[in-house]
Amino acid sequence: LERDSDQKINMKAESDALIVSGLIALLVRLYSGTPSKDILAFDAKAFLHKIGVTDALSAQRSNGLNAMLQRIHDFASACATQ
């Protein structure tokens, strides 16, 4: 995760696991190039539930997804206060 000169959050990530790579791709599309205030205002968990992602994941994958979302939220929160 990084913040660019326009105060937008950009992210890069990768995984060897296909399902995790798909989750990462989804999060990159949702968040990359987005201002931190918009990231903080967006309810990603509700969105992912609405489109059926959370219901399709095992408990372990859900925990990993929640950890990624928390890291993004924490980073955006730190950037918003700077």
XYZ file of N, CA and C in Angstrom:
246
model
N 0.839 -1.180 0.000
C 0.000 0.000 0.000
C 0.876 1.232 0.000
N 0.476 2.216 -0.785
C 1.193 3.480 -0.813
C 0.229 4.599 -1.165
N 0.611 5.802 -0.772
C -0.185 6.981 -1.103
C 0.593 7.776 -2.139
N -0.081 8.190 -3.202
C 0.613 8.936 -4.238
C 0.533 10.442 -3.976
N 1.106 11.215 -4.876
C 1.152 12.669 -4.687
C -0.226 13.321 -4.755
N -1.216 12.626 -5.316
C -2.590 13.136 -5.376
C -3.416 12.702 -4.167
N -2.734 12.129 -3.154
C -3.379 11.668 -1.923
C -4.316 10.485 -2.163
N -4.057 9.736 -3.200
C -4.833 8.530 -3.481
C -4.034 7.313 -3.049
N -4.741 6.286 -2.619
C -4.126 5.044 -2.167
C -3.958 4.116 -3.371
N -2.787 3.551 -3.489
C -2.522 2.555 -4.529
C -2.051 1.285 -3.848
N -2.383 0.165 -4.426
C -1.988 -1.097 -3.821
C -1.540 -2.092 -4.875
N -0.614 -2.922 -4.436
C -0.121 -4.029 -5.248
C -0.009 -5.222 -4.316
N -0.352 -6.377 -4.809
C -0.233 -7.598 -4.011
C -0.276 -8.787 -4.953
N 0.176 -9.905 -4.443
C 0.116 -11.135 -5.229
C 0.069 -12.331 -4.301
N -0.371 -13.437 -4.860
C -0.443 -14.683 -4.106
C -0.286 -15.843 -5.070
N 0.243 -16.939 -4.554
C 0.328 -18.155 -5.368
C -1.022 -18.866 -5.456
N -1.869 -18.663 -4.462
C -3.180 -19.319 -4.435
C -4.153 -18.572 -5.359
N -4.827 -19.302 -6.225
C -5.723 -18.671 -7.191
C -6.870 -17.916 -6.534
N -7.483 -18.494 -5.525
C -8.610 -17.819 -4.879
C -8.165 -16.521 -4.225
N -7.011 -16.545 -3.591
C -6.493 -15.330 -2.950
C -6.118 -14.301 -4.018
N -5.572 -14.752 -5.124
C -5.259 -13.835 -6.224
C -6.523 -13.154 -6.729
N -7.609 -13.889 -6.791
C -8.888 -13.304 -7.200
C -9.392 -12.282 -6.204
N -9.267 -12.581 -4.920
C -9.678 -11.627 -3.890
C -8.822 -10.358 -3.950
N -7.528 -10.547 -4.151
C -6.621 -9.404 -4.270
C -7.012 -8.554 -5.479
N -7.275 -9.194 -6.602
C -7.661 -8.460 -7.810
C -8.924 -7.640 -7.565
N -9.868 -8.217 -6.855
C -11.101 -7.508 -6.535
C -10.815 -6.294 -5.649
N -9.983 -6.470 -4.632
C -9.654 -5.356 -3.740
C -8.857 -4.273 -4.459
N -7.968 -4.671 -5.349
C -7.214 -3.679 -6.129
C -8.173 -2.853 -6.979
N -9.135 -3.506 -7.607
C -10.125 -2.776 -8.432
C -10.981 -1.851 -7.580
N -11.329 -2.294 -6.384
C -12.160 -1.468 -5.507
C -11.413 -0.266 -4.955
N -10.157 -0.433 -4.598
C -9.464 0.573 -3.812
C -8.333 1.320 -4.498
N -7.643 0.729 -5.432
C -6.463 1.374 -5.993
C -6.861 2.646 -6.733
N -6.150 3.733 -6.433
C -6.447 5.024 -7.044
C -7.561 5.783 -6.361
N -7.914 5.362 -5.156
C -9.029 5.950 -4.418
C -8.516 6.798 -3.255
N -9.091 7.977 -3.050
C -8.694 8.785 -1.893
C -9.034 8.070 -0.583
N -8.213 8.296 0.429
C -8.411 7.607 1.703
C -9.786 7.881 2.307
N -10.304 9.093 2.166
C -11.622 9.401 2.738
C -12.723 8.556 2.096
N -12.578 8.246 0.808
C -13.565 7.406 0.129
C -13.438 5.948 0.558
N -12.204 5.512 0.789
C -11.986 4.155 1.291
C -12.640 3.999 2.657
N -12.459 4.982 3.508
C -13.023 4.920 4.857
C -14.550 4.965 4.837
N -15.125 5.633 3.849
C -16.586 5.763 3.769
C -17.267 4.543 3.147
N -16.493 3.697 2.446
C -17.054 2.563 1.725
C -17.154 1.336 2.632
N -18.327 0.714 2.670
C -18.538 -0.489 3.474
C -18.246 -1.720 2.608
N -16.975 -2.081 2.563
C -16.548 -3.197 1.714
C -17.169 -4.513 2.142
N -17.281 -4.736 3.449
C -17.860 -6.005 3.920
C -19.292 -6.160 3.438
N -20.077 -5.103 3.499
C -21.464 -5.163 3.020
C -21.499 -5.399 1.512
N -20.621 -4.721 0.776
C -20.558 -4.904 -0.676
C -20.195 -6.344 -1.036
N -19.163 -6.878 -0.392
C -18.732 -8.243 -0.692
C -19.802 -9.265 -0.310
N -20.540 -8.985 0.746
C -21.652 -9.860 1.110
C -22.759 -9.771 0.055
N -23.056 -8.545 -0.380
C -24.123 -8.328 -1.358
C -23.845 -9.048 -2.676
N -22.592 -9.082 -3.105
C -22.279 -9.744 -4.373
C -21.966 -11.232 -4.192
N -22.061 -11.739 -2.958
C -21.948 -13.166 -2.706
C -20.552 -13.702 -2.439
N -19.576 -12.817 -2.328
C -18.203 -13.275 -2.127
C -18.040 -13.931 -0.756
N -18.511 -13.288 0.279
C -18.284 -13.806 1.631
C -18.968 -15.147 1.860
N -20.097 -15.355 1.229
C -20.799 -16.633 1.392
C -20.084 -17.787 0.695
N -19.226 -17.464 -0.262
C -18.532 -18.495 -1.029
C -17.171 -18.865 -0.445
N -16.753 -18.193 0.616
C -15.415 -18.417 1.172
C -15.441 -19.325 2.389
N -14.378 -20.081 2.553
C -14.205 -20.863 3.775
C -13.906 -19.897 4.920
N -13.967 -20.406 6.135
C -13.684 -19.564 7.308
C -12.267 -19.008 7.243
N -11.320 -19.826 6.830
C -9.924 -19.376 6.741
C -9.772 -18.280 5.696
N -10.390 -18.434 4.542
C -10.323 -17.403 3.499
C -11.035 -16.129 3.955
N -12.157 -16.276 4.657
C -12.861 -15.099 5.187
C -11.991 -14.333 6.169
N -11.280 -15.059 7.014
C -10.375 -14.402 7.958
C -9.273 -13.656 7.221
N -8.730 -14.259 6.185
C -7.697 -13.603 5.391
C -8.214 -12.358 4.686
N -9.424 -12.462 4.136
C -10.046 -11.307 3.480
C -10.271 -10.188 4.486
N -10.788 -10.533 5.656
C -11.016 -9.513 6.690
C -9.711 -8.864 7.127
N -8.639 -9.640 7.186
C -7.334 -9.082 7.545
C -6.850 -8.100 6.469
N -7.054 -8.442 5.202
C -6.673 -7.532 4.118
C -7.488 -6.244 4.186
N -8.795 -6.388 4.403
C -9.651 -5.205 4.511
C -9.249 -4.322 5.687
N -8.905 -4.939 6.805
C -8.498 -4.170 7.978
C -7.197 -3.422 7.715
N -6.261 -4.083 7.034
C -4.981 -3.433 6.716
C -5.200 -2.236 5.804
N -6.053 -2.384 4.804
C -6.363 -1.272 3.889
C -7.021 -0.136 4.668
N -7.985 -0.468 5.514
C -8.691 0.535 6.306
C -7.722 1.261 7.251
N -6.858 0.524 7.907
C -5.880 1.126 8.822
C -4.934 2.061 8.080
N -4.483 1.641 6.897
C -3.589 2.474 6.100
C -4.302 3.754 5.668
N -5.537 3.613 5.190
C -6.313 4.783 4.752
C -6.574 5.724 5.926
N -6.844 5.160 7.081
C -7.076 5.973 8.284
C -5.827 6.752 8.655
N -4.675 6.104 8.609
C -3.415 6.778 8.915
C -3.132 7.887 7.900
N -3.419 7.640 6.637
C -3.199 8.654 5.599
C -4.158 9.832 5.750
N -5.370 9.554 6.175
C -6.367 10.611 6.329
C -6.027 11.568 7.469
N -5.285 11.089 8.444
C -4.956 11.932 9.590
C -3.650 12.693 9.397
N -2.971 12.470 8.283
C -1.708 13.168 8.026
C -1.927 14.458 7.294
